[in-house]
Short mmCIF file of C-alpha atoms in Angstrom, two decimals:
data_model
loop_
_atom_site.label_atom_id
_atom_site.label_comp_id
_atom_site.label_asym_id
_atom_site.label_seq_id
_atom_site.Cartn_x
_atom_site.Cartn_y
_atom_site.Cartn_z
CA MET A 976 56.25 -21.47 -33.31
CA ARG A 977 53.40 -22.55 -35.53
CA LYS A 978 52.58 -25.48 -33.24
CA LEU A 979 52.57 -23.12 -30.25
CA ARG A 980 50.05 -20.83 -31.96
CA GLN A 981 47.85 -23.80 -32.82
CA ALA A 982 47.96 -24.99 -29.21
CA VAL A 983 47.04 -21.53 -27.90
CA SER A 984 44.18 -21.24 -30.40
CA LEU A 985 42.87 -24.67 -29.41
CA ALA A 986 43.03 -23.76 -25.73
CA LEU A 987 41.09 -20.53 -26.36
CA LEU A 988 38.43 -22.41 -28.32
CA LEU A 989 38.01 -24.90 -25.51
CA ALA A 990 37.80 -22.14 -22.90
CA ALA A 991 35.34 -19.97 -24.85
CA PRO A 992 32.20 -21.92 -23.84
CA LEU A 993 33.06 -21.34 -20.18
CA LEU A 994 32.78 -17.57 -20.73
CA LEU A 995 29.30 -17.75 -22.22
CA SER A 996 26.44 -16.74 -19.88
CA GLY A 997 24.11 -19.52 -20.87
CA CYS A 998 20.63 -20.25 -19.47
CA TRP A 999 21.32 -23.81 -18.45
CA ASP A 1000 19.74 -23.32 -14.99
CA ASN A 1001 16.63 -21.44 -16.17
CA LYS A 1002 13.24 -23.07 -16.55
CA ASP A 1003 10.87 -22.38 -19.40
CA ILE A 1004 7.95 -20.12 -18.48
CA ASN A 1005 5.59 -23.00 -19.27
CA HIS A 1006 7.17 -24.87 -16.36
CA ARG A 1007 6.74 -22.05 -13.85
CA SER A 1008 3.72 -21.03 -11.77
CA LEU A 1009 3.42 -17.24 -11.48
CA PRO A 1010 1.23 -16.26 -8.50
CA VAL A 1011 -0.14 -12.71 -8.49
CA ALA A 1012 -1.32 -12.76 -4.86
CA MET A 1013 -0.13 -14.38 -1.65
CA GLY A 1014 -2.08 -14.82 1.58
CA ILE A 1015 -0.37 -15.39 4.94
CA THR A 1016 -2.00 -16.53 8.17
CA LYS A 1017 -1.01 -18.59 11.19
CA ASN A 1018 -2.41 -21.74 12.77
CA GLY A 1019 -0.69 -22.08 16.11
CA GLU A 1020 3.03 -21.85 15.39
CA GLU A 1021 2.67 -22.83 11.73
CA TYR A 1022 2.33 -20.41 8.83
CA GLN A 1023 -0.34 -21.10 6.24
CA VAL A 1024 0.36 -19.68 2.79
CA PHE A 1025 -2.22 -19.19 0.02
CA LEU A 1026 -1.24 -18.47 -3.58
CA GLN A 1027 -3.57 -17.15 -6.29
CA ILE A 1028 -2.24 -18.42 -9.62
CA PRO A 1029 -3.77 -17.43 -12.99
CA GLU A 1030 -3.56 -20.17 -15.59
CA PRO A 1031 -4.37 -19.90 -19.31
CA VAL A 1032 -7.04 -22.39 -20.33
CA ALA A 1033 -7.95 -22.42 -24.02
CA THR A 1034 -8.74 -18.77 -24.83
CA ARG A 1035 -9.25 -17.48 -21.27
CA LEU A 1036 -7.64 -17.30 -17.85
CA GLN A 1037 -8.58 -19.56 -14.99
CA THR A 1038 -7.64 -18.85 -11.38
CA LYS A 1039 -6.27 -21.54 -9.11
CA ILE A 1040 -5.93 -21.19 -5.32
CA VAL A 1041 -3.34 -23.43 -3.65
CA VAL A 1042 -2.51 -23.62 0.07
CA GLU A 1043 0.17 -25.22 2.22
CA LYS A 1044 1.52 -25.06 5.80
CA GLY A 1045 5.03 -24.82 7.19
CA ASP A 1046 7.09 -23.75 10.19
CA THR A 1047 8.23 -20.81 8.04
CA ILE A 1048 6.84 -19.05 4.97
CA THR A 1049 9.74 -20.44 2.91
CA LYS A 1050 8.92 -23.99 3.99
CA ALA A 1051 5.26 -23.60 3.03
CA VAL A 1052 6.20 -22.25 -0.43
CA ASP A 1053 8.71 -25.09 -0.91
CA ARG A 1054 6.01 -27.64 -0.14
CA LEU A 1055 3.75 -26.00 -2.71
CA SER A 1056 6.52 -26.29 -5.31
CA GLU A 1057 6.92 -29.97 -4.45
CA ASN A 1058 3.24 -30.65 -5.02
CA LEU A 1059 2.75 -28.55 -8.16
CA GLU A 1060 3.68 -29.66 -11.65
CA SER A 1061 5.69 -26.46 -12.11
CA GLU A 1062 8.09 -24.36 -10.03
CA VAL A 1063 6.60 -21.51 -7.99
CA ASP A 1064 8.07 -18.13 -9.06
CA LEU A 1065 7.17 -15.29 -6.67
CA LEU A 1066 8.80 -12.49 -8.66
CA HIS A 1067 5.44 -11.51 -10.18
CA LEU A 1068 3.57 -11.12 -6.90
CA LYS A 1069 1.46 -7.95 -6.93
CA VAL A 1070 -0.39 -8.23 -3.60
CA VAL A 1071 0.50 -9.78 -0.24
CA LEU A 1072 -2.56 -10.39 1.95
CA ILE A 1073 -1.88 -10.78 5.69
CA ASP A 1074 -4.34 -11.95 8.33
CA LYS A 1075 -5.33 -9.01 10.56
CA LYS A 1076 -4.73 -11.18 13.64
CA ILE A 1077 -1.04 -11.42 12.73
CA ALA A 1078 -0.88 -7.65 12.23
CA ALA A 1079 -2.19 -7.11 15.77
CA LEU A 1080 0.64 -9.25 17.15
CA GLY A 1081 3.40 -7.77 14.99
CA MET A 1082 4.77 -8.34 11.49
CA SER A 1083 8.44 -7.35 11.81
CA ASP A 1084 9.71 -10.89 11.14
CA ILE A 1085 7.52 -11.26 8.05
CA PHE A 1086 8.79 -8.04 6.48
CA SER A 1087 12.39 -8.85 7.34
CA PHE A 1088 11.85 -12.08 5.40
CA PHE A 1089 10.34 -10.21 2.44
CA ILE A 1090 13.33 -7.87 2.21
CA ARG A 1091 15.94 -10.55 2.87
CA VAL A 1092 14.83 -12.90 0.09
CA ARG A 1093 15.14 -11.92 -3.56
CA ASP A 1094 12.12 -13.87 -4.78
CA ILE A 1095 9.50 -11.26 -3.79
CA SER A 1096 9.39 -7.76 -5.23
CA PRO A 1097 9.58 -5.02 -2.53
CA LYS A 1098 7.07 -3.11 -4.69
CA ALA A 1099 4.29 -5.62 -3.98
CA LEU A 1100 1.30 -4.06 -2.19
CA VAL A 1101 0.45 -5.09 1.37
CA VAL A 1102 -3.17 -5.65 2.43
CA LEU A 1103 -4.77 -6.88 5.65
CA CYS A 1104 -7.69 -9.32 5.62
CA ASP A 1105 -10.48 -9.03 8.21
CA GLU A 1106 -11.69 -12.56 7.53
CA ASP A 1107 -10.51 -16.15 7.60
CA LEU A 1108 -8.20 -16.38 4.59
CA GLU A 1109 -9.58 -19.71 3.40
CA THR A 1110 -13.09 -18.26 3.37
CA PHE A 1111 -11.83 -15.09 1.68
CA PHE A 1112 -10.03 -16.83 -1.18
CA THR A 1113 -12.92 -19.26 -1.71
CA ASN A 1114 -15.43 -16.41 -1.93
CA ILE A 1115 -13.43 -14.26 -4.32
CA LYS A 1116 -12.73 -17.26 -6.56
CA ASN A 1117 -16.46 -17.98 -6.82
CA LYS A 1118 -17.23 -14.33 -7.66
CA MET A 1119 -14.20 -13.63 -9.81
CA ASN A 1120 -14.51 -12.75 -13.47
CA PRO A 1121 -12.37 -15.33 -15.33
CA GLU A 1122 -11.09 -12.60 -17.65
CA SER A 1123 -9.71 -10.41 -14.84
CA ARG A 1124 -7.58 -10.56 -11.69
CA ASN A 1125 -10.00 -9.02 -9.19
CA LEU A 1126 -7.68 -9.03 -6.20
CA THR A 1127 -4.87 -7.15 -7.97
CA ASP A 1128 -7.19 -4.98 -10.08
CA PHE A 1129 -8.78 -3.70 -6.86
CA PHE A 1130 -5.53 -1.84 -6.11
CA GLU A 1131 -4.46 -0.88 -9.65
CA LYS A 1132 -4.82 2.81 -10.50
CA TYR A 1133 -5.88 1.99 -14.06
CA ALA A 1134 -8.58 -0.37 -12.76
CA GLY A 1135 -10.53 -0.38 -9.48
CA TRP A 1136 -8.43 1.79 -7.14
CA ASN A 1137 -10.04 4.81 -5.47
CA PRO A 1138 -8.25 7.63 -3.59
CA GLN A 1139 -9.72 6.49 -0.26
CA ILE A 1140 -7.89 3.14 -0.48
CA ALA A 1141 -4.39 3.01 1.03
CA LEU A 1142 -1.52 2.02 -1.26
CA THR A 1143 1.43 0.77 0.80
CA ARG A 1144 4.21 -1.45 -0.48
CA ILE A 1145 6.50 -3.95 1.22
CA TRP A 1146 9.49 -1.61 1.25
CA GLU A 1147 7.41 1.19 2.80
CA VAL A 1148 6.28 -1.02 5.69
CA TYR A 1149 9.84 -2.24 6.24
CA ARG A 1150 11.13 1.35 6.20
CA SER A 1151 8.51 2.45 8.74
CA ILE A 1152 9.52 -0.36 11.11
CA HIS A 1153 13.01 1.12 11.28
CA SER A 1154 12.04 4.80 11.03
CA TYR A 1155 11.83 7.28 13.91
CA THR A 1156 9.44 9.65 12.16
CA GLU A 1157 7.21 7.74 9.76
CA ASP A 1158 4.41 5.20 10.09
CA VAL A 1159 2.02 3.73 7.51
CA VAL A 1160 -1.55 2.62 6.99
CA LEU A 1161 -2.62 -0.62 5.31
CA PRO A 1162 -5.98 -1.27 3.61
CA ILE A 1163 -8.32 -3.76 5.25
CA VAL A 1164 -10.54 -5.92 3.04
CA ARG A 1165 -12.93 -8.82 3.25
CA SER A 1166 -15.02 -10.67 0.69
CA GLY A 1167 -18.09 -8.71 -0.38
CA ASN A 1168 -21.75 -9.67 -0.50
CA THR A 1169 -22.47 -8.63 -4.08
CA THR A 1170 -18.90 -7.76 -5.08
CA ALA A 1171 -15.75 -9.86 -4.89
CA ILE A 1172 -14.06 -7.56 -2.38
CA SER A 1173 -15.25 -5.09 0.24
CA HIS A 1174 -12.97 -2.33 1.56
CA VAL A 1175 -13.57 -1.75 5.28
CA GLY A 1176 -11.04 0.98 6.10
CA SER A 1177 -7.34 1.04 6.96
CA ALA A 1178 -5.09 -0.16 9.77
CA ILE A 1179 -2.61 2.12 11.54
CA ILE A 1180 0.76 0.35 11.57
CA LYS A 1181 3.39 1.45 14.10
CA ASN A 1182 6.73 -0.39 14.19
CA GLY A 1183 5.20 -3.25 12.22
CA ARG A 1184 2.17 -3.73 14.48
CA MET A 1185 -1.44 -2.66 14.07
CA VAL A 1186 -2.37 -0.17 16.80
CA GLY A 1187 -5.69 1.15 15.48
CA THR A 1188 -7.96 1.65 12.48
CA ILE A 1189 -9.32 4.57 10.47
CA ASN A 1190 -12.19 4.83 8.00
CA SER A 1191 -12.08 5.49 4.25
CA ASP A 1192 -12.52 9.27 4.59
CA ASP A 1193 -9.51 9.47 6.92
CA THR A 1194 -7.51 7.30 4.52
CA LEU A 1195 -8.13 9.88 1.80
CA LEU A 1196 -6.42 12.53 3.93
CA VAL A 1197 -3.49 10.20 4.60
CA ASN A 1198 -3.14 9.59 0.86
CA LEU A 1199 -3.16 13.34 0.18
CA PHE A 1200 -0.36 13.88 2.71
CA LYS A 1201 1.56 10.98 1.14
CA GLY A 1202 1.31 12.53 -2.32
CA GLU A 1203 -1.35 10.21 -3.74
CA SER A 1204 -3.85 12.19 -5.81
CA GLY A 1205 -7.41 12.58 -4.58
CA GLU A 1206 -8.64 12.92 -8.13
CA GLY A 1207 -11.97 11.23 -8.69
CA LYS A 1208 -13.12 11.24 -5.04
CA ILE A 1209 -16.65 12.49 -4.47
CA GLU A 1210 -17.21 14.49 -1.28
CA VAL A 1211 -20.82 14.55 -0.10
CA MET A 1212 -22.10 17.32 2.20
CA GLU A 1213 -25.53 18.13 3.54
CA ASN A 1214 -26.39 20.51 0.72
CA ALA A 1215 -24.07 19.53 -2.13
CA SER A 1216 -21.75 16.96 -3.68
CA VAL A 1217 -18.43 17.80 -5.33
CA LEU A 1218 -15.89 15.88 -7.38
CA ILE A 1219 -12.21 16.40 -6.54
CA ASN A 1220 -10.24 17.07 -9.73
CA LYS A 1221 -6.80 17.93 -8.39
CA THR A 1222 -5.03 18.33 -5.05
CA SER A 1223 -1.74 19.78 -3.85
CA LEU A 1224 -0.15 20.15 -0.43
CA ARG A 1225 2.58 22.39 0.96
CA LEU A 1226 4.15 21.86 4.39
CA ARG A 1227 6.31 24.25 6.39
CA SER A 1228 7.67 23.15 9.76
CA ARG A 1229 9.69 24.82 12.51
CA MET A 1230 10.45 24.57 16.21
CA LEU A 1231 8.76 27.27 18.28
CA GLN A 1232 9.78 27.56 21.94
CA GLY A 1233 10.86 23.93 21.91
CA LYS A 1234 7.58 22.70 20.40
CA PRO A 1235 7.10 21.47 16.80
CA VAL A 1236 4.75 23.53 14.63
CA THR A 1237 3.66 22.73 11.06
CA LYS A 1238 1.71 24.85 8.61
CA ALA A 1239 -0.15 22.71 6.08
CA ARG A 1240 -1.81 24.38 3.09
CA MET A 1241 -3.95 22.12 0.93
CA SER A 1242 -5.40 23.26 -2.40
CA LEU A 1243 -8.33 21.47 -4.02
CA ASN A 1244 -9.83 21.95 -7.45
CA VAL A 1245 -13.39 20.64 -7.47
CA SER A 1246 -16.45 20.41 -9.69
CA LEU A 1247 -20.04 20.68 -8.50
CA LEU A 1248 -22.13 17.57 -9.03
CA GLU A 1249 -25.28 18.17 -6.99
CA VAL A 1250 -26.68 21.23 -5.26
CA LYS A 1251 -29.76 21.36 -3.07
CA GLY A 1252 -31.99 24.43 -3.36
CA GLN A 1253 -30.36 27.82 -3.85
CA THR A 1254 -27.13 27.06 -1.98
CA SER A 1255 -24.39 29.43 -3.14
CA VAL A 1256 -20.92 28.38 -4.27
CA GLU A 1257 -19.32 30.23 -1.35
CA THR A 1258 -21.51 28.32 1.12
CA ILE A 1259 -20.52 25.02 -0.50
CA LYS A 1260 -16.83 25.94 -0.31
CA GLN A 1261 -17.11 26.87 3.35
CA ASN A 1262 -19.00 23.68 4.19
CA LEU A 1263 -16.35 21.59 2.43
CA LYS A 1264 -13.58 23.42 4.34
CA ASP A 1265 -15.35 22.82 7.65
CA GLN A 1266 -15.88 19.15 6.84
CA LEU A 1267 -12.23 18.53 5.90
CA ASN A 1268 -10.93 20.56 8.85
CA HIS A 1269 -13.09 18.60 11.29
CA ARG A 1270 -11.95 15.32 9.74
CA PHE A 1271 -8.28 16.32 9.86
CA THR A 1272 -8.47 17.40 13.50
CA LYS A 1273 -10.00 14.08 14.58
CA LEU A 1274 -7.44 12.12 12.55
CA LEU A 1275 -4.48 14.03 14.01
CA VAL A 1276 -5.72 13.61 17.58
CA LYS A 1277 -6.19 9.87 17.06
CA ALA A 1278 -2.74 9.49 15.51
CA GLN A 1279 -1.06 11.51 18.27
CA ASN A 1280 -2.83 9.55 21.01
CA GLY A 1281 -1.52 6.36 19.44
CA GLN A 1282 1.93 7.92 18.86
CA ALA A 1283 1.76 6.83 15.21
CA ASP A 1284 2.91 9.44 12.67
CA ILE A 1285 0.82 8.19 9.75
CA LEU A 1286 0.93 11.61 8.04
CA SER A 1287 4.76 11.53 8.06
CA LEU A 1288 4.89 15.00 9.60
CA GLY A 1289 8.07 14.13 11.46
CA GLN A 1290 9.88 13.85 8.15
CA THR A 1291 9.67 17.64 7.76
CA PHE A 1292 11.67 18.14 10.98
CA ARG A 1293 14.61 15.89 10.12
CA ARG A 1294 16.83 18.87 9.25
CA GLN A 1295 15.78 20.88 12.28
CA ILE A 1296 16.00 18.36 15.10
CA PRO A 1297 19.17 16.48 16.12
CA ARG A 1298 19.12 12.75 15.53
CA SER A 1299 19.35 12.14 19.28
CA LEU A 1300 15.96 13.87 19.71
CA LEU A 1301 14.43 12.34 16.58
CA GLN A 1302 14.89 8.90 18.12
CA ASN A 1303 12.14 9.83 20.58
CA TRP A 1304 9.97 11.77 18.09
CA ARG A 1305 6.85 9.63 18.55
CA GLU A 1306 6.97 9.70 22.36
CA SER A 1307 8.31 13.16 23.27
CA LEU A 1308 7.72 15.64 20.43
CA TYR A 1309 4.96 14.27 18.21
CA PRO A 1310 2.20 14.37 20.90
CA ASP A 1311 2.86 18.14 21.27
CA LEU A 1312 2.92 18.85 17.53
CA ARG A 1313 0.64 21.72 16.49
CA VAL A 1314 -0.62 21.74 12.91
CA ASP A 1315 -2.21 24.83 11.36
CA PHE A 1316 -4.32 23.30 8.60
CA ASP A 1317 -5.45 25.71 5.88
CA ILE A 1318 -7.59 24.65 2.92
CA HIS A 1319 -8.03 26.58 -0.31
CA ILE A 1320 -10.85 25.44 -2.58
CA ASN A 1321 -11.27 26.39 -6.21
CA VAL A 1322 -14.56 25.50 -7.91
CA GLN A 1323 -13.56 24.89 -11.51
CA ASP A 1324 -16.87 23.74 -12.91
CA GLU A 1325 -20.42 24.47 -11.80
CA GLY A 1326 -22.01 22.31 -14.49
CA PHE A 1327 -24.56 23.46 -17.05
CA LEU A 1328 -26.93 24.74 -14.35
CA LYS A 1329 -25.18 27.43 -12.33
CA THR A 1330 -26.38 28.58 -8.95
CA ASN A 1331 -27.44 32.22 -8.47
#
């Protein structure tokens, strides 16, 4: 009996190491390259992939740009890993930059790849580039502050992001490709003249393909409808300038005689920055209402003409319209959508010099 116990104990001791979840297949962080940005373009049938990799040098960071080609994005990344002294780890990607020419042709395959693989975070931001990617990365590297990550900081809320810049992630683009009632906008950038990056508006993305563009002011409205705060945006009118402190939006939708109708009530808290002459507060409020109403009307008409629901208004009808009808939301119902847009403005601060 004693020998049996000893044999069982020995067997358990020998088997114990097999139960341990060791890190035998992991590589030390010093042997991994951690890109923060990826650029994707196409030359003929081949993909060309750019990676922006920060590297610590002495007491500061240095940015390295590497590039490779391949029949697929995976193949290009594999070739980069072969030629680098460390393994490429894409889990820390913050921004994916896609050539605008690819967006015009369609990006469904690219976003299917992003979601299918586990190496890229679905939370990474998606940006379109209105410039040759090699030129873009060369220019931003020459203008980049070695102590910062300009490309990612441009879209970080704690750094350079502004409310008129679209924030759209990989999973949101993928969702919109397979959604009946929701489309997205993507920011468009190019290298700047005196700054590293220049924001040139946003692209309207329908089913994974770019079908139009909007300017920065229109992007602000899209962000407000998406729930992104407009705090910090300065609105300039003919006789005054105001700073947006807080925004809120309430939507109510219903079917009326077979047509979709939405009531949108937006509330803005603003502060006065500049006032010309003796312009009253009420006049400023009315001018701001007129300006935003005019901008919203133009944006809605453009989106409806392109059958792209970038304001996600169709989402508010999902409980009121059968799925069989929602499948044709963009083509049959959305063009007839009527939106009653009401704006309420509250001037919180008139500054030290109040108007009479």
